[in-house]
Coordinates of C-alpha atoms and ligand atoms in Angstrom, one line a residue:
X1 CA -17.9 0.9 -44.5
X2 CA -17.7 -2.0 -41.9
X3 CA -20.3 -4.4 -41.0
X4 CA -19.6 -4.7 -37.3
X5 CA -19.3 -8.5 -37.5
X6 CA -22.2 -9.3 -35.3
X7 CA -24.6 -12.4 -35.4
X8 CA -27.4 -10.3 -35.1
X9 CA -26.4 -7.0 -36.7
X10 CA -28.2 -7.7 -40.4
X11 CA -28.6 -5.1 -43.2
X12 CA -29.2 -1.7 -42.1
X13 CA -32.6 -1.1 -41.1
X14 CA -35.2 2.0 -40.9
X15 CA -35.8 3.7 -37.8
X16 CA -39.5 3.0 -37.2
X17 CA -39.9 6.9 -36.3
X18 CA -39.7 10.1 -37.9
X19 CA -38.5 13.3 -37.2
X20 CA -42.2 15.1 -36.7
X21 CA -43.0 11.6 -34.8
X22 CA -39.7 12.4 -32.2
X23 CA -40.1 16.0 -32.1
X24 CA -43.6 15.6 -31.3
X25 CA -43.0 12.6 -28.5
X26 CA -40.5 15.0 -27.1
X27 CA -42.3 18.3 -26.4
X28 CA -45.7 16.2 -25.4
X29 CA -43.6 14.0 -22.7
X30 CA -41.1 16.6 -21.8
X31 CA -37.9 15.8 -22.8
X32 CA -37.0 18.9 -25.2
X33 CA -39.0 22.3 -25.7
X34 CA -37.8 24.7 -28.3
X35 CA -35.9 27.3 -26.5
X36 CA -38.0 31.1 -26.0
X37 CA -41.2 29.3 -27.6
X38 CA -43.3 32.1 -26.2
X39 CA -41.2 34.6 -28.0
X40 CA -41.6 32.4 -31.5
X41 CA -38.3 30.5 -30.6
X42 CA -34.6 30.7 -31.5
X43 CA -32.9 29.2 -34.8
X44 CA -31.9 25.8 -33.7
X45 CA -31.7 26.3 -30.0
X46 CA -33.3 23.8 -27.5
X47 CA -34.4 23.5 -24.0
X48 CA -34.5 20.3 -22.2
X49 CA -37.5 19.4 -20.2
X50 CA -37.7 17.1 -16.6
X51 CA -37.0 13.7 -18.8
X52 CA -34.3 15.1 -20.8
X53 CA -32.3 16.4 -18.1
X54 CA -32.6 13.0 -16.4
X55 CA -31.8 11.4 -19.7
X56 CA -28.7 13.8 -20.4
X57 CA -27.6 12.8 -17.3
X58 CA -27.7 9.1 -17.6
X59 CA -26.1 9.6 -21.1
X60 CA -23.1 11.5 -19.0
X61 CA -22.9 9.1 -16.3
X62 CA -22.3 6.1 -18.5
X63 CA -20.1 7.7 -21.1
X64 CA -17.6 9.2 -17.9
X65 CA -18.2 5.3 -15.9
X66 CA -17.0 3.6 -19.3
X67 CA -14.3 6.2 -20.2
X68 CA -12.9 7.0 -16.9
X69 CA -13.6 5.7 -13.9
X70 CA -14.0 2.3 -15.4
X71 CA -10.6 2.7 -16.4
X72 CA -7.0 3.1 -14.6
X73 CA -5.4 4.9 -17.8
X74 CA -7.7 7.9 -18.0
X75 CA -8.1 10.6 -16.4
X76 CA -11.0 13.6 -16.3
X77 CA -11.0 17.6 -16.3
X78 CA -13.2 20.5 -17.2
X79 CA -11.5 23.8 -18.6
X80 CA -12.4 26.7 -19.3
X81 CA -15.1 27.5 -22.4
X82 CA -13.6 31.4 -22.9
X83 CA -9.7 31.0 -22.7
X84 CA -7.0 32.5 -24.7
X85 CA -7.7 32.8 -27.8
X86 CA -4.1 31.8 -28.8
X87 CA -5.4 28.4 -28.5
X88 CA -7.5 28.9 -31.9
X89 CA -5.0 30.1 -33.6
X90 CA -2.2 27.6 -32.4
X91 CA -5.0 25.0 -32.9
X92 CA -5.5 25.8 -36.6
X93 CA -9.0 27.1 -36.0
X94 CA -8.7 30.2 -36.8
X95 CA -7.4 29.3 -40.4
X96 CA -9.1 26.2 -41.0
X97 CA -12.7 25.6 -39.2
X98 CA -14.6 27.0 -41.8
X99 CA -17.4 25.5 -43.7
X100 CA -17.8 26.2 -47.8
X101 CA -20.9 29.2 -47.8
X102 CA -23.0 29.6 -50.9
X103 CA -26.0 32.1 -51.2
X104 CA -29.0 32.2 -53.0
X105 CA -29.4 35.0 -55.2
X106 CA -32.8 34.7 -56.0
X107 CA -33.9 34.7 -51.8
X108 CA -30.2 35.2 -50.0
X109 CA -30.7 32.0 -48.2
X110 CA -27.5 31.0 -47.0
X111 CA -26.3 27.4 -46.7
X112 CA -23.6 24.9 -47.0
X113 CA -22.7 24.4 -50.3
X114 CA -22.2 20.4 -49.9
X115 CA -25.4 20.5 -47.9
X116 CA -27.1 21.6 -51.2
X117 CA -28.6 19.1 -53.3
X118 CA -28.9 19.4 -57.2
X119 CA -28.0 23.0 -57.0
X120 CA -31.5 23.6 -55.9
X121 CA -32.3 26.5 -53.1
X122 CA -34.3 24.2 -50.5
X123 CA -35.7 27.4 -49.9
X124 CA -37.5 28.9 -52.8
X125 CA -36.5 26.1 -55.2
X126 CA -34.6 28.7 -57.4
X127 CA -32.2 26.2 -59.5
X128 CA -28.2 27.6 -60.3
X129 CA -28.5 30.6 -58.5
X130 CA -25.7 30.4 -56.1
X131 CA -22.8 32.4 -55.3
X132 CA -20.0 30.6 -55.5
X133 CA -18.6 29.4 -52.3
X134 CA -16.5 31.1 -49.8
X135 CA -15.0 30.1 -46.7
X136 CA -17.2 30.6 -43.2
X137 CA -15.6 30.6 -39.9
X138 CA -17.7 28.4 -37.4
X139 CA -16.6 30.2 -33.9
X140 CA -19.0 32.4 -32.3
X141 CA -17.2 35.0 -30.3
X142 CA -17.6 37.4 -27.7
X143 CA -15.6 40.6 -26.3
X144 CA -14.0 40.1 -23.0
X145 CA -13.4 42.7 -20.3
X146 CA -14.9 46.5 -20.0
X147 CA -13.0 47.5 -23.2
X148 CA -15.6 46.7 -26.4
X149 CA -12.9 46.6 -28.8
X150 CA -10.9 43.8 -30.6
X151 CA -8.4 43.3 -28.5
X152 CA -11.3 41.8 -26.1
X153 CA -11.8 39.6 -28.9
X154 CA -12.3 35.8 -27.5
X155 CA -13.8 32.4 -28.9
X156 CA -16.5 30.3 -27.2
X157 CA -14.6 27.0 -27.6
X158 CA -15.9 24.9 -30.8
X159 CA -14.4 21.4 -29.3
X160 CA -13.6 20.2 -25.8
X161 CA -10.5 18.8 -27.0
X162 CA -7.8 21.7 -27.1
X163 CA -8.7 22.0 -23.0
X164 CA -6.9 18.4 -22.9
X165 CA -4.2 19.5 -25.1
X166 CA -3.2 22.7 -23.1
X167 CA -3.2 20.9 -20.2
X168 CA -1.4 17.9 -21.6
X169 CA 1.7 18.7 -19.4
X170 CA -0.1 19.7 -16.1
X171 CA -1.7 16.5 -16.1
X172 CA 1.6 14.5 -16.8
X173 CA 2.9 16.0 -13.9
X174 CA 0.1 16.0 -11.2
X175 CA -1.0 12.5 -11.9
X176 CA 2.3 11.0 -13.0
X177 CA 1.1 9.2 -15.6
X178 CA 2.9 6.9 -18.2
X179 CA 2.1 6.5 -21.9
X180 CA -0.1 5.3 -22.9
X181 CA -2.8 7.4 -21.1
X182 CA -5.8 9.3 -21.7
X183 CA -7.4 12.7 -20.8
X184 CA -11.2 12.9 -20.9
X185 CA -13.8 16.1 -20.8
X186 CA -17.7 16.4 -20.9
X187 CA -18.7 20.1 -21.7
X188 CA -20.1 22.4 -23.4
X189 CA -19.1 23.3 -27.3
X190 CA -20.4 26.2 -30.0
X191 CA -20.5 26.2 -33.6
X192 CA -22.3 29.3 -35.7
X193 CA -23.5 26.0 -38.1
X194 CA -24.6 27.1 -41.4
X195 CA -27.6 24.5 -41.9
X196 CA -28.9 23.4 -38.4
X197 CA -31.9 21.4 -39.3
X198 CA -32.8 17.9 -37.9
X199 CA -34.1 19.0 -34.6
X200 CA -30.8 18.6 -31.9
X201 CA -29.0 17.1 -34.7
X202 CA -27.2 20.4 -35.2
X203 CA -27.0 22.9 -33.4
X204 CA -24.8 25.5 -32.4
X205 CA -24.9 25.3 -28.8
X206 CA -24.5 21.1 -27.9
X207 CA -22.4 19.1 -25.2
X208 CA -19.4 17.0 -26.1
X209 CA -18.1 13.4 -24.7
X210 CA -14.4 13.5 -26.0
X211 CA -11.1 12.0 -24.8
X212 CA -7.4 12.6 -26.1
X213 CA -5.4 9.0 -25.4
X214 CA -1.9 9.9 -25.6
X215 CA 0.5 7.1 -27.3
X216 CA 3.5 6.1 -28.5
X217 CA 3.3 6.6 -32.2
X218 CA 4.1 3.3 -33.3
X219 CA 1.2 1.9 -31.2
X220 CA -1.2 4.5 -32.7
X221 CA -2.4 2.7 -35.5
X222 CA -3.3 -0.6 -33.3
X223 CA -4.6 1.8 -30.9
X224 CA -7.0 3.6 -32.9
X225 CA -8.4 0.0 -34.0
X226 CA -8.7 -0.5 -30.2
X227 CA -10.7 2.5 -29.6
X228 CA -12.7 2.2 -32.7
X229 CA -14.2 -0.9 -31.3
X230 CA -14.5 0.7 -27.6
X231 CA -16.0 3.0 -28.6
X232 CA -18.8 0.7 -30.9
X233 CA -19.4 -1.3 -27.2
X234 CA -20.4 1.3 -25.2
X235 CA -23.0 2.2 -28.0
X236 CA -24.0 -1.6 -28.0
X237 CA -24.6 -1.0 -23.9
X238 CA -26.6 1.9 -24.5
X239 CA -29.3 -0.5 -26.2
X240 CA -28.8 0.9 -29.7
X241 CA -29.6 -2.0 -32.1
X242 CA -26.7 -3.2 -34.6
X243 CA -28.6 -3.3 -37.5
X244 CA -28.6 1.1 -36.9
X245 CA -24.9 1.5 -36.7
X246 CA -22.1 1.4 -38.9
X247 CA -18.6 2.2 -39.0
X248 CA -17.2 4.7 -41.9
X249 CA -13.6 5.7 -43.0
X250 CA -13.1 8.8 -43.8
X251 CA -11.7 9.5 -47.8
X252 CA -8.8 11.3 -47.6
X253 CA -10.8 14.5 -49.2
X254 CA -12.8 14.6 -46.1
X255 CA -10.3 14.5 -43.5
X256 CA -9.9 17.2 -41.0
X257 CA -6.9 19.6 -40.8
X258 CA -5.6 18.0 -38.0
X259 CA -6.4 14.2 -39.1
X260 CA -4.5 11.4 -40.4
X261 CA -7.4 8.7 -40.3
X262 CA -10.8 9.3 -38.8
X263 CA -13.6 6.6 -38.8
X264 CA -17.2 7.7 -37.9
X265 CA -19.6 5.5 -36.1
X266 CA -22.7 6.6 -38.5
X267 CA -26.6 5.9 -37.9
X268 CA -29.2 5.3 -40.1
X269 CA -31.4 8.1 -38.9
X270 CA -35.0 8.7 -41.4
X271 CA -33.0 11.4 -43.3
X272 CA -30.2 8.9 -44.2
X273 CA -26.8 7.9 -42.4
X274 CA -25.3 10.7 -40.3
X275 CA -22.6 11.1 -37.8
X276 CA -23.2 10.0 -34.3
X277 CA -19.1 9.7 -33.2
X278 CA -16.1 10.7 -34.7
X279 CA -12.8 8.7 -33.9
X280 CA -9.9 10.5 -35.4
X281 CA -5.8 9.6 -35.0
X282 CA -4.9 13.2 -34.5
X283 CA -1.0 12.0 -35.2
X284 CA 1.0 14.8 -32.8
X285 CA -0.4 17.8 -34.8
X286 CA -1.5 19.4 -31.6
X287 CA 1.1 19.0 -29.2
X288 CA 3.3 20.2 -31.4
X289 CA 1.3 23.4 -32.9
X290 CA 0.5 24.1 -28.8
X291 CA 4.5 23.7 -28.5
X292 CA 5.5 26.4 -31.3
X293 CA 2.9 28.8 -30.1
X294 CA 3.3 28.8 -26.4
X295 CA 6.9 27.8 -26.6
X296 CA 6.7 25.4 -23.7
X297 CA 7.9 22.0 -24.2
X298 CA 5.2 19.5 -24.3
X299 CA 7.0 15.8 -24.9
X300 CA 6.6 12.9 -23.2
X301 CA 9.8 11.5 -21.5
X302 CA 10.1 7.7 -21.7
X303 CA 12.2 6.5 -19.0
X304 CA 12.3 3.0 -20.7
X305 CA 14.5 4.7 -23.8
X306 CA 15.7 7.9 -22.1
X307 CA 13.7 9.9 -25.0
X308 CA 11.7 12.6 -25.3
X309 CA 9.2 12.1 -27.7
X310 CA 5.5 13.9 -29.0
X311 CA 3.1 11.1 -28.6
X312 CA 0.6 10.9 -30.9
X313 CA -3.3 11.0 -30.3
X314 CA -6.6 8.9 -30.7
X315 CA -10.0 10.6 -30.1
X316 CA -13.1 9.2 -29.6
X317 CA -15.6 12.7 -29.8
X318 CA -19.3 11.8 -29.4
X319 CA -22.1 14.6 -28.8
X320 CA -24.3 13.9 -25.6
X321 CA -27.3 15.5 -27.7
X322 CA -27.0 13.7 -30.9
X323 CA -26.9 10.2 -28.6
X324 CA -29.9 11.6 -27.1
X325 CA -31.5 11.9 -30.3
X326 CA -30.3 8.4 -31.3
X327 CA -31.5 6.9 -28.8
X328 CA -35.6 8.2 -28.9
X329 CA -34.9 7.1 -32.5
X330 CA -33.7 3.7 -31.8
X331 CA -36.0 3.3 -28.4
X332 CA -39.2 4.2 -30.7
X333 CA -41.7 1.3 -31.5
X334 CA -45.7 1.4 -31.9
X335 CA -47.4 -2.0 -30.6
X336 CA -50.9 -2.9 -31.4
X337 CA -52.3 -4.2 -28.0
X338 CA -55.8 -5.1 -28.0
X339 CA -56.7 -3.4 -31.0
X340 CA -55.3 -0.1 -29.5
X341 CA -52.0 1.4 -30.6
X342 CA -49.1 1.2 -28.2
X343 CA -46.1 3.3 -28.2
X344 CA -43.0 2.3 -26.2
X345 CA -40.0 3.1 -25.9
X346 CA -37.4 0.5 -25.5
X347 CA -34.8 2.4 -23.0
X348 CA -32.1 0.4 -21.8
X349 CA -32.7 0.8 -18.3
X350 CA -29.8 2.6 -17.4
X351 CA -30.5 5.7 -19.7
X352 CA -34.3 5.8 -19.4
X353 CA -35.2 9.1 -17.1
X354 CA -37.5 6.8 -14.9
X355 CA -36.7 3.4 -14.1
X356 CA -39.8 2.3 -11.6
X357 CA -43.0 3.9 -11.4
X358 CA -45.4 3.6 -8.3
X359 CA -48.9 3.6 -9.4
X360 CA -51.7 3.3 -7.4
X361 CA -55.0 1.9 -7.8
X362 CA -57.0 4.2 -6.1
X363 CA -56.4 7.7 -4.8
X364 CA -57.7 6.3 -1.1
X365 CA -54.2 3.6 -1.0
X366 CA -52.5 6.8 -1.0
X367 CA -50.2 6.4 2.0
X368 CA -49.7 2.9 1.5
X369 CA -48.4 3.7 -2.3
X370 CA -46.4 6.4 -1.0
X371 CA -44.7 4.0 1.7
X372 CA -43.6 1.6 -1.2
X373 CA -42.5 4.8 -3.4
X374 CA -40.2 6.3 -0.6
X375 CA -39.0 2.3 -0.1
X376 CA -37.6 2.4 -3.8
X377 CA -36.3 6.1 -4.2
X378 CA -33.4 5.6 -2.4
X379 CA -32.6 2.7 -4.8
X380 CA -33.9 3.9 -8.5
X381 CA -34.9 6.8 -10.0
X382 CA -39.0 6.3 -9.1
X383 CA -41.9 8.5 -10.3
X384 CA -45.3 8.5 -8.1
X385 CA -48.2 8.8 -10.4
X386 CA -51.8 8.5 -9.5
X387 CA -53.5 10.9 -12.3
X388 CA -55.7 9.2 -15.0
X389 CA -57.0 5.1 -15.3
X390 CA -54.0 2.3 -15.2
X391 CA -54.5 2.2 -18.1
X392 CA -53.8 5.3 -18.8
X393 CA -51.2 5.7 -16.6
X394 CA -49.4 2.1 -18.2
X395 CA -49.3 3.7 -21.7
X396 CA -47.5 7.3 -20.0
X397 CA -45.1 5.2 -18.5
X398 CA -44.4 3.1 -21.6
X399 CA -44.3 6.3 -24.1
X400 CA -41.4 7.3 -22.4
X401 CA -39.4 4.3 -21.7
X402 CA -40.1 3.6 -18.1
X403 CA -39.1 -0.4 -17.6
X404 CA -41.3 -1.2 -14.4
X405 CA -44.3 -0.5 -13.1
X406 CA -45.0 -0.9 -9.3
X407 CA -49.0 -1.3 -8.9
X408 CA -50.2 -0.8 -5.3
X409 CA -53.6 -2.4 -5.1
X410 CA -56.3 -2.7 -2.1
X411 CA -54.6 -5.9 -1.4
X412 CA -51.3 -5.3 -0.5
X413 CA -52.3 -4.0 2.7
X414 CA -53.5 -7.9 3.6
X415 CA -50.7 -9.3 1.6
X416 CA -48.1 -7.3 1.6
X417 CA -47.5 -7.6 -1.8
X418 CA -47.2 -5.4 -5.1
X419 CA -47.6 -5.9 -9.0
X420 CA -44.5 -5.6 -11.3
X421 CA -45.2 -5.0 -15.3
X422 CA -43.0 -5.0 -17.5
X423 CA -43.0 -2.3 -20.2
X424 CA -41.4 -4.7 -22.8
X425 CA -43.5 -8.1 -22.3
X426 CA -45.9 -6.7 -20.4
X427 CA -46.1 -9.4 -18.1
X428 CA -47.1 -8.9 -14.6
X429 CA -45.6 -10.7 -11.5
X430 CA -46.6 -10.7 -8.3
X431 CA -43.5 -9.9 -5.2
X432 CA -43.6 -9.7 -1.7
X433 CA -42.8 -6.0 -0.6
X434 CA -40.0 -7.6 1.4
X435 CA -38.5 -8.8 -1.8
X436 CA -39.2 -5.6 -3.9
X437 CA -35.9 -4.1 -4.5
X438 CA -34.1 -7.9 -5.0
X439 CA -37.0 -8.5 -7.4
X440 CA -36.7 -5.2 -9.8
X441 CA -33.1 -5.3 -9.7
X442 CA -33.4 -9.1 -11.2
X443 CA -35.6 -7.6 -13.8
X444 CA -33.5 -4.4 -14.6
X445 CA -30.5 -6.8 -14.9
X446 CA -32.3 -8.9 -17.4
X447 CA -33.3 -6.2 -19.2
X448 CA -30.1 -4.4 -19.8
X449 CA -28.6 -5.1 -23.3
X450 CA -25.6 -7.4 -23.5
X451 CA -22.0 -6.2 -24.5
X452 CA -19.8 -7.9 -27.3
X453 CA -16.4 -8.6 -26.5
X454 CA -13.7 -7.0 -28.5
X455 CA -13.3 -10.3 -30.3
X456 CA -16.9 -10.6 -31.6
X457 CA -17.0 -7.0 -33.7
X458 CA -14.5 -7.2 -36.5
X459 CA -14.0 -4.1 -38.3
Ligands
LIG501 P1 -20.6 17.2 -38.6 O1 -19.8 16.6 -39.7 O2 -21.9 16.5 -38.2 O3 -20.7 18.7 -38.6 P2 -18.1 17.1 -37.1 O4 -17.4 16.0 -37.9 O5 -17.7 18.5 -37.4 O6 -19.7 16.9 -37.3 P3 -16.7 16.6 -34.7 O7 -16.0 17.9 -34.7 O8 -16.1 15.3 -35.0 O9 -18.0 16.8 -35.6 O10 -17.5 16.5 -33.3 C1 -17.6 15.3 -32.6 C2 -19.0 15.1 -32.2 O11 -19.7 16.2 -31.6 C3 -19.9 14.7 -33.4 O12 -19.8 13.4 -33.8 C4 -21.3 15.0 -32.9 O13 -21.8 14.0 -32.1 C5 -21.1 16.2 -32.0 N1 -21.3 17.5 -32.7 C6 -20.5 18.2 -33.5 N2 -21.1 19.3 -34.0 C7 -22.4 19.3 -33.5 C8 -23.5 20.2 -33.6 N3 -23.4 21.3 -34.3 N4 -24.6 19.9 -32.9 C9 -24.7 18.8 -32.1 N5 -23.7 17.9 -32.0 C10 -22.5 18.1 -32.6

């Protein structure tokens, strides 16, 4: 466990939320539905609603800025979720991606055994009854082709990563690139989970963020420290407070087929900590298993030494859903204002679905509102409301993280001026309409959370 070293990190706090309190905030504002509802729903499957998509996006954006574009020594692709289903078996899932499965005898629930607490069925209470446990294979599959017989037999891919490792050597070749170096993927993954519980916690459709950085092995170790803390930054320039973050090392027991040292960045979510990041040294395990099976050669050749060599492989694998999650959690605080409760959420500005909101006072400033709101949309991502009191409309806006307000008022035709609030302080200012976009971007800027250095987190 590693205290991240920062001034203002302090013991591990509660999330002021919980789960019913999320789900709830969710559904009502928009940002996740259950999937099918009118049909009673579908075990763990979820739709996202106008905010959420905005807020997935944002979440995409910054991960891909931060891990690739940002960067000169990584580089993006998207393959293919249905491909050769050699890949599973070269990639050890086939064998080896199974969670332990116990069942109750007393009301055949069926969970994961070290999800079971005190050998108690969560569902009917029933204490000792279990089976004992046997191995469950966690990739969903479908048949491919017109044939329905096995040898249609394919995988919907359970990780993004093995894309990067098949293509490890077309990569090499089309961008020319030198160790160290890193492939990077957002898409889609599927997992039949055993226990999905927790809302988007777990589910067993969900988006991945993952990277492979290929290395020379003797620089993994350093490496892996260097992504560790990365990795802990751009979390810190999402917003998400310290004080619900830590860093965890795996035990050996726990480790992954493929791993020789994974740490997790955890958070201290209202059910305990969970996993919001793994970052695993993946050692040259799949390069070389992709090498046997395929029989292609997949080195590296290091014109420094004249050697072929495997290099070996950091991952940082982060879900876009679970950040999502985290992030509501984190964001969530209730305010007494005036002796009426306040809920905000505290979105960094670059994640929150809307960043400015043009309200005005009075349905008859309509076209002046609507001048100032198609000023701003080509700059920020700006919501027009005029439904309900100011009031009203202030609290919407706060509820789901909205930084600024923009209040047109019978004025600003004579003075050509508008009212910024801030969601946090909720100060108002008063700025010129020929200053408006300088003057939010000030106040986005000073709103957005600062990043440590690598020097200030010590892990
Ligand atoms: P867990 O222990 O929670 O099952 P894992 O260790 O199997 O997760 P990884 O294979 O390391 O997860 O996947 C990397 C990341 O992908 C996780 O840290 C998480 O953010 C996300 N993820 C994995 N499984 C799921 C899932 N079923 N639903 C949502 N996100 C997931």
């Amino acid at each position: 466990m590693t205290d991240t070293g920062l001034s203002d990190s302090g013991p591990a706090s509660e999330m002021t939320a919980d789960l019913d309190t999320i789900v709830s905030l969710a559904k009502r504002r928009g940002f996740v539905f259950p999937s099918a509802e009118i049909y009673g729903g579908f075990a763990a499957s979820y739709d996202y609603g106008p905010l959420g998509v905005e807020m997935r996006r944002n979440i995409r954006e910054s991960w891909w800025r931060w891990m690739v574009q940002g960067r000169d020594d990584v580089v993006g692709i998207e393959a293919a979720i249905i491909s050769n289903p050699r890949i599973w078996v070269a990639s050890g899932h086939v064998e080896n991606f199974t969670d332990p499965l116990v069942e109750c005898t007393n009301c055949q629930a069926r969970l994961r055994a070290d999800h079971v607490e005190d050998n108690t069925c969560p569902s009917c209470g029933a204490v000792g009854k279990f089976t004992a446990p046997r191995k469950f294979n966690m990739m969903l599959s479908t048949i491919v082709g017109p044939v329905a017989d096995e040898s249609g037999r394919a995988f919907l891919r359970p990780e993004t990563a093995q894309g990067m490792f098949v293509n490890f050597d077309n990569v090499q070749t089309a961008m020319r690139k030198r160790l160290p170096f890193g492939i990077a993927q957002i898409g889609k993954s599927f997992r039949n989970e055993i226990t999905v519980k927790q809302f988007i916690f777990r589910t067993r459709e969900f988006e991945q963020m993952e990277m492979e950085y290929f290395c020379h092995p003797e620089q993994s170790m350093e490496l892996h420290t260097y992504w560790k803390k990365e990795r802990l930054r751009w979390h810190y320039s999402l917003g998400i407070r310290p004080q619900h973050l830590r860093l965890r090392d795996h035990a050996p027991e726990e480790l992954s087929h493929y791993s020789r040292g994974t740490s997790d960045v955890e958070v201290h979510y209202p059910w305990g900590w969970g996993e919001l990041e793994g970052i695993a040294h993946r050692g040259d395990y799949d390069l070389t298993q992709h090498s046997t099976h395929s029989g292609k050669k997949l080195t590296y050749f290091d014109p420094d030494t004249n050697q072929h060599i495997v290099p070996h492989v950091i991952e940082p694998a982060v879900g876009v859903d679970r950040v999502l999650l985290t992030l509501l959690f984190d964001a969530y605080a209730e305010e007494e204002v005036e002796g009426e409760k306040r809920v905000v959420l505290r979105l960094a500005p670059a994640i929150a679905p809307v960043t400015v909101a043009v309200l005005p006072l009075s349905k008859k400033i309509e076209p002046k509102a609507r001048e100032v709101f198609d000023s701003l949309r080509p700059h920020f991502r700006a919501q027009y409301d005029d439904s309900q009191s100011i009031g009203r409309r202030y609290r919407r806006q706060d509820e789901i993280g909205t930084p600024l307000c923009v209040t047109v008022d019978f004025e600003t035709e004579n003075d050509g001026a508008v009212t910024i609030r801030e969601r946090d302080s909720m100060q108002q200012v008063r700025v010129p309409l020929t200053d408006l976009v300088t003057a939010i971007h000030e106040r986005l800027d000073s709103l957005t959370p600062r990043i440590p250095t690598h020097d200030e987190i010590s892990i």
